[in-house]
C-alpha positions as a Markdown table, in Angstrom:
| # | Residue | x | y | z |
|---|---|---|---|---|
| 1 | Unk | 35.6 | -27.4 | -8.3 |
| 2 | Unk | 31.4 | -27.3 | -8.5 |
| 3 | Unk | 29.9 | -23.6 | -9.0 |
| 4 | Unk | 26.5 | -23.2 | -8.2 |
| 5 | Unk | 24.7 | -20.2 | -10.1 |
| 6 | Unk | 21.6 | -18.3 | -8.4 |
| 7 | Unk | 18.8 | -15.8 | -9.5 |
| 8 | Unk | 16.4 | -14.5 | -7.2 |
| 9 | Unk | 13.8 | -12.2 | -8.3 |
| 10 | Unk | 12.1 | -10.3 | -5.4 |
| 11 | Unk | 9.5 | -7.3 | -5.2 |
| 12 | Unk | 8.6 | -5.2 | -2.5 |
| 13 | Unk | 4.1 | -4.4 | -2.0 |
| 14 | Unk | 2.4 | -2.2 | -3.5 |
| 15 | Unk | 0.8 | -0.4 | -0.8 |
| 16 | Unk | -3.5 | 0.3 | -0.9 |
| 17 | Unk | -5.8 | 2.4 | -2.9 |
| 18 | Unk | -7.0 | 4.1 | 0.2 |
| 19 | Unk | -10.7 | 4.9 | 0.9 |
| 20 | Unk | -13.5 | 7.4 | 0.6 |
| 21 | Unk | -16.3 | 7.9 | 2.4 |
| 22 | Unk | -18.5 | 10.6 | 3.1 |
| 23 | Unk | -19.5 | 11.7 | 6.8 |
| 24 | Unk | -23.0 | 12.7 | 7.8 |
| 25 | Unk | -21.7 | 15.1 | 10.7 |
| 26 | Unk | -23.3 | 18.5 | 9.9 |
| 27 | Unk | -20.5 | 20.3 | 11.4 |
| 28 | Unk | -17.6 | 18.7 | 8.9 |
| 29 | Unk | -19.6 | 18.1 | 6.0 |
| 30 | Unk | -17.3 | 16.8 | 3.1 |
| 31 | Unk | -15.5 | 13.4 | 2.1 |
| 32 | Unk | -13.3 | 11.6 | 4.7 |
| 33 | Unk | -11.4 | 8.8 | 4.5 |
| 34 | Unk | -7.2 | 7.7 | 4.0 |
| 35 | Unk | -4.7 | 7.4 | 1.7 |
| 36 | Unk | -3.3 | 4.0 | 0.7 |
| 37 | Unk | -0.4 | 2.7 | 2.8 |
| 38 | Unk | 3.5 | 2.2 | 1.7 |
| 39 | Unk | 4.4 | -0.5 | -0.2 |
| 40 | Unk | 6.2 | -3.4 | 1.9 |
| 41 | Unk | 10.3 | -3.5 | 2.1 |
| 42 | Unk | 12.6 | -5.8 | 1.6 |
């Protein structure tokens, strides 16, 4: 009888660090910009 033995190491993204910028509209003064997206599934 043959047995075979398997590891498999997986791991899911991270995600982003998101952005900042600043916007030069005088009526919304202030920073803009995102948040980072979700990390990837598996």
């Amino acid at each position: 009888m043959i047995v075979d033995d398997v590891q498999i190491r997986v791991k899911a993204g991270d995600g982003g660090d998101g952005a900042v910028a600043f916007n030069k509209n005088l009526m919304t003064l202030g920073p803009v910009g995102g948040n980072g997206g979700n990390g990837g599934s598996i």
